[in-house]
Coordinates of C-alpha atoms in Angstrom, one line a residue:
X1 CA -8.1 -33.0 -20.7
X2 CA -8.8 -32.4 -17.5
X3 CA -8.3 -36.2 -16.7
X4 CA -5.4 -37.0 -18.6
X5 CA -4.0 -33.9 -16.8
X6 CA -4.9 -34.8 -13.7
X7 CA -2.9 -38.1 -13.7
X8 CA 0.4 -36.3 -13.7
X9 CA -0.3 -35.1 -10.2
X10 CA 0.8 -38.0 -8.7
X11 CA 3.7 -38.0 -10.2
X12 CA 4.8 -34.3 -9.3
X13 CA 5.4 -36.8 -5.3
X14 CA 8.2 -39.4 -7.3
X15 CA 11.3 -39.5 -6.2
X16 CA 13.2 -38.9 -9.6
X17 CA 13.3 -35.4 -9.9
X18 CA 13.5 -35.2 -13.2
X19 CA 9.6 -37.0 -13.3
X20 CA 8.6 -34.1 -11.2
X21 CA 9.4 -31.2 -13.1
X22 CA 8.0 -32.9 -16.5
X23 CA 4.8 -33.1 -15.1
X24 CA 5.6 -29.6 -13.1
X25 CA 6.1 -28.0 -16.8
X26 CA 3.0 -29.4 -17.8
X27 CA 1.5 -28.4 -16.0
X28 CA 2.6 -24.5 -16.0
X29 CA 0.6 -24.0 -18.3
X30 CA -3.1 -24.6 -16.8
X31 CA -2.4 -22.1 -14.3
X32 CA -2.6 -19.0 -16.2
X33 CA -5.5 -17.2 -15.6
X34 CA -7.9 -17.9 -18.0
X35 CA -6.0 -21.0 -19.2
X36 CA -9.4 -23.8 -20.1
X37 CA -8.0 -25.7 -17.9
X38 CA -7.0 -23.9 -14.6
X39 CA -10.0 -25.3 -12.8
X40 CA -8.1 -28.5 -11.9
X41 CA -6.3 -26.7 -9.7
X42 CA -9.2 -26.2 -6.8
X43 CA -11.3 -29.2 -7.4
X44 CA -11.9 -30.5 -3.2
X45 CA -10.7 -27.1 -2.0
X46 CA -12.9 -24.2 -0.2
X47 CA -13.6 -21.8 1.5
X48 CA -16.3 -19.6 4.1
X49 CA -19.0 -21.2 6.0
X50 CA -17.9 -23.0 9.6
X51 CA -16.5 -25.8 7.6
X52 CA -12.3 -25.9 8.0
X53 CA -10.7 -24.3 4.8
X54 CA -9.2 -27.5 2.7
X55 CA -6.6 -28.1 1.7
X56 CA -6.3 -30.5 -2.0
X57 CA -2.9 -32.5 -2.9
X58 CA -2.0 -31.2 -6.1
X59 CA -2.0 -27.3 -4.1
X60 CA -0.3 -29.5 -0.8
X61 CA 2.5 -30.4 -3.4
X62 CA 3.6 -27.6 -5.3
X63 CA 4.5 -25.7 -1.6
X64 CA 6.7 -29.3 -1.0
X65 CA 8.0 -28.2 -4.8
X66 CA 8.9 -25.3 -3.2
X67 CA 12.1 -26.5 -2.0
X68 CA 12.7 -28.8 -4.5
X69 CA 15.6 -28.0 -6.7
X70 CA 16.3 -25.3 -8.3
X71 CA 14.5 -26.1 -11.9
X72 CA 11.3 -27.5 -10.3
X73 CA 12.0 -24.5 -7.4
X74 CA 11.3 -22.3 -9.9
X75 CA 7.9 -23.7 -12.3
X76 CA 6.1 -24.4 -8.0
X77 CA 6.7 -20.7 -7.2
X78 CA 5.4 -19.6 -10.5
X79 CA 2.5 -21.9 -10.4
X80 CA 1.5 -20.5 -6.8
X81 CA 1.9 -16.6 -8.5
X82 CA -0.6 -17.8 -10.5
X83 CA -2.7 -19.5 -8.8
X84 CA -3.1 -16.6 -6.1
X85 CA -5.2 -14.2 -8.0
X86 CA -7.6 -16.6 -6.6
X87 CA -9.4 -17.0 -2.9
X88 CA -9.7 -20.0 -3.4
X89 CA -5.5 -20.0 -2.9
X90 CA -5.8 -17.5 0.2
X91 CA -6.7 -20.0 3.3
X92 CA -4.5 -22.7 2.1
X93 CA -1.5 -20.7 0.9
X94 CA -1.6 -18.3 4.3
X95 CA -0.6 -21.3 6.7
X96 CA 2.2 -20.2 8.5
X97 CA 4.4 -22.8 8.4
X98 CA 4.5 -21.8 4.7
X99 CA 4.6 -17.9 4.9
X100 CA 7.2 -18.2 7.6
X101 CA 9.3 -20.4 4.4
X102 CA 9.0 -17.6 2.0
X103 CA 9.4 -15.3 4.1
X104 CA 12.8 -17.1 4.9
X105 CA 13.9 -17.1 1.9
X106 CA 13.2 -14.1 1.3
X107 CA 15.7 -13.0 3.8
X108 CA 18.0 -15.7 2.9
X109 CA 20.6 -13.3 0.8
X110 CA 21.3 -16.9 -0.8
X111 CA 18.1 -17.4 -2.7
X112 CA 18.1 -17.1 -6.1
X113 CA 14.5 -17.2 -6.6
X114 CA 13.2 -14.5 -3.5
X115 CA 12.0 -12.3 -6.7
X116 CA 9.6 -15.2 -7.4
X117 CA 8.5 -16.0 -3.3
X118 CA 8.5 -11.7 -3.3
X119 CA 5.4 -12.4 -5.8
X120 CA 3.7 -14.8 -4.3
X121 CA 3.6 -12.8 -0.7
X122 CA 3.2 -9.7 -2.7
X123 CA -0.3 -11.8 -4.0
X124 CA -1.4 -13.6 -1.1
X125 CA -1.3 -9.9 1.5
X126 CA -3.9 -8.8 -0.7
X127 CA -5.4 -11.1 1.8
X128 CA -5.8 -9.7 5.4
X129 CA -4.5 -12.7 6.4
X130 CA -1.7 -12.8 5.5
X131 CA -0.7 -9.6 6.6
X132 CA -1.9 -10.8 9.9
X133 CA 0.6 -13.7 10.3
X134 CA 3.1 -11.9 8.7
X135 CA 3.2 -8.2 10.9
X136 CA 3.8 -11.0 14.6
X137 CA 5.6 -13.5 12.4
X138 CA 9.2 -15.1 14.1
X139 CA 11.5 -16.9 12.1
X140 CA 13.8 -18.4 13.2
X141 CA 17.4 -16.8 12.8
X142 CA 21.4 -18.1 13.3
X143 CA 23.8 -15.0 13.1
X144 CA 26.5 -15.3 10.5
X145 CA 28.9 -12.5 9.4
X146 CA 29.3 -14.8 6.3
X147 CA 26.1 -13.1 4.9
X148 CA 25.5 -9.6 3.4
X149 CA 22.8 -9.0 6.5
X150 CA 25.0 -10.9 8.8
X151 CA 21.9 -13.1 9.6
X152 CA 21.2 -17.1 8.2
X153 CA 17.3 -17.5 8.0
X154 CA 17.3 -21.3 9.3
X155 CA 14.1 -21.7 7.5
X156 CA 15.2 -20.7 4.0
X157 CA 17.4 -24.0 3.9
X158 CA 16.0 -26.0 0.3
X159 CA 17.2 -27.4 -2.8
X160 CA 17.6 -24.0 -4.4
X161 CA 19.3 -22.3 -1.5
X162 CA 21.4 -24.0 -0.3
X163 CA 23.0 -24.5 4.3
X164 CA 26.5 -22.4 4.1
X165 CA 29.4 -24.7 4.5
X166 CA 30.9 -25.6 7.6
X167 CA 27.3 -24.9 9.3
X168 CA 27.0 -21.8 11.2
X169 CA 28.3 -22.1 15.1
X170 CA 26.4 -19.6 16.3
X171 CA 23.4 -20.3 19.1
X172 CA 19.7 -20.0 17.1
X173 CA 17.4 -17.5 17.8
X174 CA 13.7 -16.2 16.8
X175 CA 13.9 -12.9 15.3
X176 CA 10.2 -10.7 13.8
X177 CA 11.1 -12.0 10.5
X178 CA 9.1 -8.2 9.1
X179 CA 12.5 -6.3 9.5
X180 CA 14.3 -8.3 8.0
X181 CA 12.0 -8.0 5.0
X182 CA 12.4 -4.4 5.0
X183 CA 16.3 -4.6 4.9
X184 CA 15.8 -7.4 2.8
X185 CA 13.7 -5.1 0.4
X186 CA 16.4 -2.1 0.7
X187 CA 19.4 -4.1 0.3
X188 CA 17.6 -5.5 -3.2
X189 CA 18.1 -2.4 -4.6
X190 CA 21.4 -1.9 -4.5
X191 CA 22.0 -4.8 -6.8
X192 CA 24.3 -3.9 -9.9
X193 CA 23.0 -5.5 -12.7
X194 CA 25.7 -8.7 -13.8
X195 CA 24.7 -11.8 -15.5
X196 CA 27.4 -14.3 -12.8
X197 CA 24.8 -15.1 -9.9
X198 CA 28.0 -15.6 -8.1
X199 CA 29.1 -12.0 -8.4
X200 CA 25.6 -10.5 -6.1
X201 CA 25.5 -10.7 -3.4
X202 CA 21.7 -11.1 -2.8
X203 CA 20.7 -12.8 -6.1
X204 CA 16.8 -11.1 -6.2
X205 CA 16.2 -6.8 -6.8
X206 CA 12.4 -8.3 -4.0
X207 CA 10.8 -5.1 -5.8
X208 CA 7.4 -6.7 -5.5
X209 CA 8.0 -6.3 -1.3
X210 CA 6.8 -3.7 -1.8
X211 CA 3.8 -4.1 -2.5
X212 CA 3.3 -6.0 0.6
X213 CA 4.3 -3.4 2.7
X214 CA 1.6 -1.5 0.4
X215 CA -0.4 -3.6 1.8
X216 CA 0.3 -3.6 4.8
X217 CA 0.0 -1.1 5.9
X218 CA -4.3 -0.3 4.3
X219 CA -4.8 -2.1 7.7
X220 CA -3.8 0.4 10.7
X221 CA -2.2 -1.7 12.5
X222 CA 0.0 -2.3 9.4
X223 CA 0.4 1.5 9.6
X224 CA 1.5 1.8 12.9
X225 CA 3.6 -0.3 12.1
X226 CA 5.8 1.9 9.5
X227 CA 4.9 4.2 12.1
X228 CA 5.9 2.8 15.0
X229 CA 10.1 3.8 16.1
X230 CA 11.9 0.4 15.4
X231 CA 16.0 0.1 16.9
X232 CA 18.0 0.1 12.9
X233 CA 18.7 -3.9 13.3
X234 CA 15.9 -5.9 14.4
X235 CA 19.0 -8.2 15.9
X236 CA 20.6 -5.2 17.8
X237 CA 18.2 -3.2 20.3
X238 CA 19.9 -1.5 21.4
X239 CA 20.7 0.5 18.5
X240 CA 19.3 3.6 18.0
X241 CA 15.4 3.6 16.6
X242 CA 14.3 5.3 12.9
X243 CA 10.7 4.7 12.0
X244 CA 10.7 1.6 9.4
X245 CA 8.4 3.4 6.5
X246 CA 11.7 5.8 6.7
X247 CA 13.8 3.6 5.0
X248 CA 11.1 2.7 2.4
X249 CA 11.1 6.6 1.5
X250 CA 13.6 7.0 -1.7
X251 CA 12.6 4.2 -3.5
X252 CA 9.8 7.0 -4.9
X253 CA 12.3 8.1 -7.9
X254 CA 13.7 4.1 -7.9
X255 CA 13.7 3.2 -11.7
X256 CA 11.8 0.0 -10.8
X257 CA 7.9 0.9 -11.8
X258 CA 7.1 -2.3 -9.5
X259 CA 9.6 -0.7 -6.7
X260 CA 8.0 3.3 -7.1
X261 CA 4.0 1.8 -7.3
X262 CA 4.4 -0.3 -4.1
X263 CA 6.5 2.5 -1.7
X264 CA 4.2 5.2 -3.1
X265 CA 1.0 3.3 -2.7
X266 CA 2.5 2.5 1.7
X267 CA 3.9 6.2 1.6
X268 CA -0.1 7.2 1.2
X269 CA -1.7 4.5 3.4
X270 CA 0.4 5.9 6.0
X271 CA -0.4 8.9 5.9
X272 CA -4.2 8.8 7.2
X273 CA -2.8 8.4 10.2
X274 CA -3.3 11.6 11.2
X275 CA -1.2 11.5 14.5
X276 CA 1.4 10.7 11.9
X277 CA 2.1 13.2 10.5
X278 CA 4.5 15.3 11.7
X279 CA 6.7 12.0 12.0
X280 CA 5.8 11.7 8.1
X281 CA 6.6 15.2 7.5
X282 CA 9.7 16.4 9.6
X283 CA 13.8 16.3 8.8
X284 CA 15.0 14.3 10.1
X285 CA 17.2 16.5 12.0
X286 CA 14.0 16.4 14.8
X287 CA 13.2 14.1 16.7
X288 CA 9.7 13.0 16.6
X289 CA 7.1 11.0 18.1
X290 CA 3.6 9.2 16.9
X291 CA 0.6 9.7 19.6
X292 CA -0.3 7.9 22.1
X293 CA 3.5 6.6 22.1
X294 CA 5.5 8.8 23.8
X295 CA 9.2 7.3 21.9
X296 CA 10.2 9.5 19.3
X297 CA 12.9 8.8 16.5
X298 CA 14.3 10.8 13.4
X299 CA 11.6 11.9 11.3
X300 CA 11.2 10.1 7.4
X301 CA 11.8 13.6 6.2
X302 CA 9.2 12.6 3.3
X303 CA 8.3 15.2 1.5
X304 CA 11.5 15.3 -1.3
X305 CA 10.5 12.2 -2.7
X306 CA 7.2 12.6 -2.9
X307 CA 8.1 15.9 -4.3
X308 CA 11.2 15.2 -6.0
X309 CA 8.3 13.1 -8.7
X310 CA 6.2 16.0 -9.5
X311 CA 9.1 17.7 -10.3
X312 CA 10.4 19.4 -13.5
X313 CA 13.0 20.7 -14.7
X314 CA 11.4 24.2 -14.7
X315 CA 13.6 27.2 -13.5
X316 CA 12.9 28.8 -10.8
X317 CA 13.2 33.1 -9.5
X318 CA 15.8 33.7 -6.4
X319 CA 12.5 34.1 -4.1
X320 CA 10.8 31.1 -4.9
X321 CA 14.6 28.0 -4.7
X322 CA 14.7 29.6 -1.3
X323 CA 11.8 28.1 -0.6
X324 CA 11.9 25.3 -2.2
X325 CA 13.6 21.9 0.6
X326 CA 17.5 21.6 -0.6
X327 CA 16.8 18.5 -2.5
X328 CA 14.9 20.5 -4.9
X329 CA 16.8 23.2 -5.7
X330 CA 18.6 24.4 -9.1
X331 CA 17.3 20.3 -10.5
X332 CA 19.2 19.9 -13.8
X333 CA 17.7 20.5 -17.0
X334 CA 18.0 16.9 -18.0
X335 CA 14.8 16.2 -14.2
X336 CA 11.7 14.6 -15.8
X337 CA 9.0 13.9 -13.8
X338 CA 7.0 9.8 -12.9
X339 CA 6.6 9.0 -15.6
X340 CA 3.9 7.0 -14.8
X341 CA 0.0 8.3 -14.1
X342 CA -1.5 5.9 -11.4
X343 CA 2.0 7.1 -9.6
X344 CA 2.1 10.9 -9.7
X345 CA -1.8 11.5 -8.9
X346 CA -1.0 8.8 -5.7
X347 CA 2.0 11.0 -4.5
X348 CA -0.6 14.5 -4.3
X349 CA -3.4 12.7 -3.0
X350 CA -0.7 12.0 0.1
X351 CA -0.4 15.6 0.3
X352 CA -3.8 15.7 0.1
X353 CA -4.0 14.0 2.7
X354 CA -0.8 15.3 4.8
X355 CA -2.6 18.9 4.7
X356 CA -5.3 17.2 6.9
X357 CA -4.1 19.5 9.6
X358 CA -3.0 22.4 9.6
X359 CA 0.0 21.5 10.7
X360 CA 0.2 19.6 7.9
X361 CA -0.7 22.2 5.8
X362 CA 1.1 25.5 7.4
X363 CA 5.1 23.0 6.7
X364 CA 3.9 22.8 3.4
X365 CA 3.2 26.5 2.3
X366 CA 7.2 26.8 3.9
X367 CA 8.8 24.5 2.5
X368 CA 7.9 24.9 -1.7
X369 CA 5.2 22.8 -2.4
X370 CA 3.0 25.0 -3.9
X371 CA 5.9 25.8 -6.3
X372 CA 6.1 22.7 -7.7
X373 CA 3.2 21.1 -8.0
X374 CA 2.2 24.6 -9.9
X375 CA 5.0 24.2 -12.3
X376 CA 3.7 19.9 -11.8
X377 CA 0.2 21.4 -13.0
X378 CA 1.1 23.3 -16.0
X379 CA 2.9 19.7 -17.5
X380 CA -0.1 17.9 -16.3
X381 CA -1.9 15.9 -19.3
X382 CA -4.3 13.9 -17.5
X383 CA -7.5 16.0 -16.1
X384 CA -7.7 14.4 -12.6
X385 CA -3.8 14.8 -11.7
X386 CA -5.0 18.5 -12.5
X387 CA -8.0 18.7 -11.2
X388 CA -6.2 16.8 -7.6
X389 CA -3.3 19.5 -7.9
X390 CA -5.6 22.1 -7.4
X391 CA -7.4 20.9 -4.8
X392 CA -3.8 20.8 -2.9
X393 CA -3.6 24.2 -3.9
X394 CA -7.1 25.9 -2.5
X395 CA -5.9 24.2 0.7
X396 CA -2.2 25.1 0.6
X397 CA -2.8 29.1 -0.4
X398 CA -7.1 29.2 1.0
X399 CA -7.2 30.9 4.2
X400 CA -7.4 29.4 7.2
X401 CA -10.8 28.9 9.2
X402 CA -10.7 31.9 11.7
X403 CA -12.3 28.3 14.1
X404 CA -9.2 26.2 13.8
X405 CA -10.5 22.1 15.0
X406 CA -8.2 20.8 17.7
X407 CA -5.9 19.1 16.9
X408 CA -7.1 15.9 18.4
X409 CA -10.6 16.0 16.2
X410 CA -8.5 16.7 13.2
X411 CA -6.7 13.4 14.3
X412 CA -10.3 11.8 15.0
X413 CA -11.9 13.6 11.2
X414 CA -9.4 11.7 8.8
X415 CA -8.9 8.9 11.3
X416 CA -12.9 7.8 10.3
X417 CA -13.9 8.8 7.7
X418 CA -14.5 6.3 4.6
X419 CA -10.9 5.2 3.4
X420 CA -10.0 3.9 0.5
X421 CA -5.8 2.6 0.9
X422 CA -3.7 1.5 -1.9
X423 CA -2.8 -2.2 -2.1
X424 CA -1.5 -4.1 -4.4
X425 CA -3.8 -5.8 -7.7
X426 CA -1.9 -9.4 -7.7
X427 CA 0.5 -11.2 -9.8
X428 CA 0.4 -13.8 -12.4
X429 CA 2.3 -13.8 -16.0
X430 CA 1.4 -10.0 -15.8
X431 CA 1.4 -6.9 -13.3
X432 CA -2.3 -6.0 -13.6
X433 CA -2.8 -2.2 -14.3
X434 CA -4.1 -0.5 -11.2
X435 CA -8.0 0.6 -12.6
X436 CA -9.6 4.1 -12.3
X437 CA -12.9 5.0 -10.5
X438 CA -14.6 7.9 -9.8
X439 CA -14.2 10.1 -6.7
X440 CA -16.1 12.5 -4.9
X441 CA -15.6 15.9 -3.8
X442 CA -14.0 15.8 -0.8
X443 CA -12.8 12.1 -1.0
X444 CA -9.2 9.8 -2.1
X445 CA -10.8 7.6 -3.7
X446 CA -7.8 3.7 -4.2
X447 CA -6.4 3.9 -7.9

């Protein structure tokens, strides 16, 4: 059977699109993890050692077919999403030109298959190679007011995403891809469900970009980007500055689990940067810098978005209500807590990390964190989450040491501690649940 399937490989380059489609349809089932003949796609690939990683003809063909007409590109993206959970695929799929195409394709609001492309990028950024490329990647764009994001990414042009007619006449320039991906992610959440793609300003919801951001914030360099003031619009550098993380925090309450989970992981990973705690917690009305930088931007105001998923319909007495942040006051009787235990645990772990500095503990004391987590603890059914809440309460309600650490020592202690940041698991035919791991007393573990 291996031989028969390999005989289909040359037809992926056939001039007839129907032939390419039929060949790909027959190969696609073998790309799924556990398929009996999946190894045919890895033949000839190498990873590690002194030799330069090799790329097989079939992988090169699948990358080219991602630019083909809609039906062929759909199956090509699906095949690469399935195969990209293998370490052997990281090098051939993390080629800068291919990453640039994927990013440009996702940025274009008219890309019909951008959700599959974001799944592929999510899998690729689970390795540091693609993360490093994406952090510095610039893509060629042309300003175009006809598009919802006013930007036409030149390299997005392909069979499933043709160039606009007439072609934009403005000058082409190169801009950073990551801010455009963040803006696309925000815009994707605003899609109104409609069976008619022609009525949507953006064709894809891009929930899996949340996992891309979670993967990127695992590294200190990635965290530094999300905690560095950037222009609100990348094409207009003179606009007011804001922290990129501020654009993500609102989605902890989104209806999609993938989006909620990826954003929760991104916030938690950024909380490992102790110097950024003041920016993460401060409200938008306060301008704050992340040392050693002195450049300020409005606070990220993450605390309401961390507490709302943990809050239920409980009524508090007037004294407790006054301690709560405004978005948490007088919640309706229909308010429900985050249903996913892994995401709830992530939020509690983030609050624990934000307790690492004296300023963070004081801020949480003064803004009703204890009242919310106390009620959450009474309703929690998962022992591990209950234990983490108890540790959080001890830090918030406990007595402060008489001899406090200097602020710089608090920063260094957290940043030099063993860390287990959260990235995303590779995706194939379905989303993989995160696995639990045991935790030591005073260490937050990956979940």
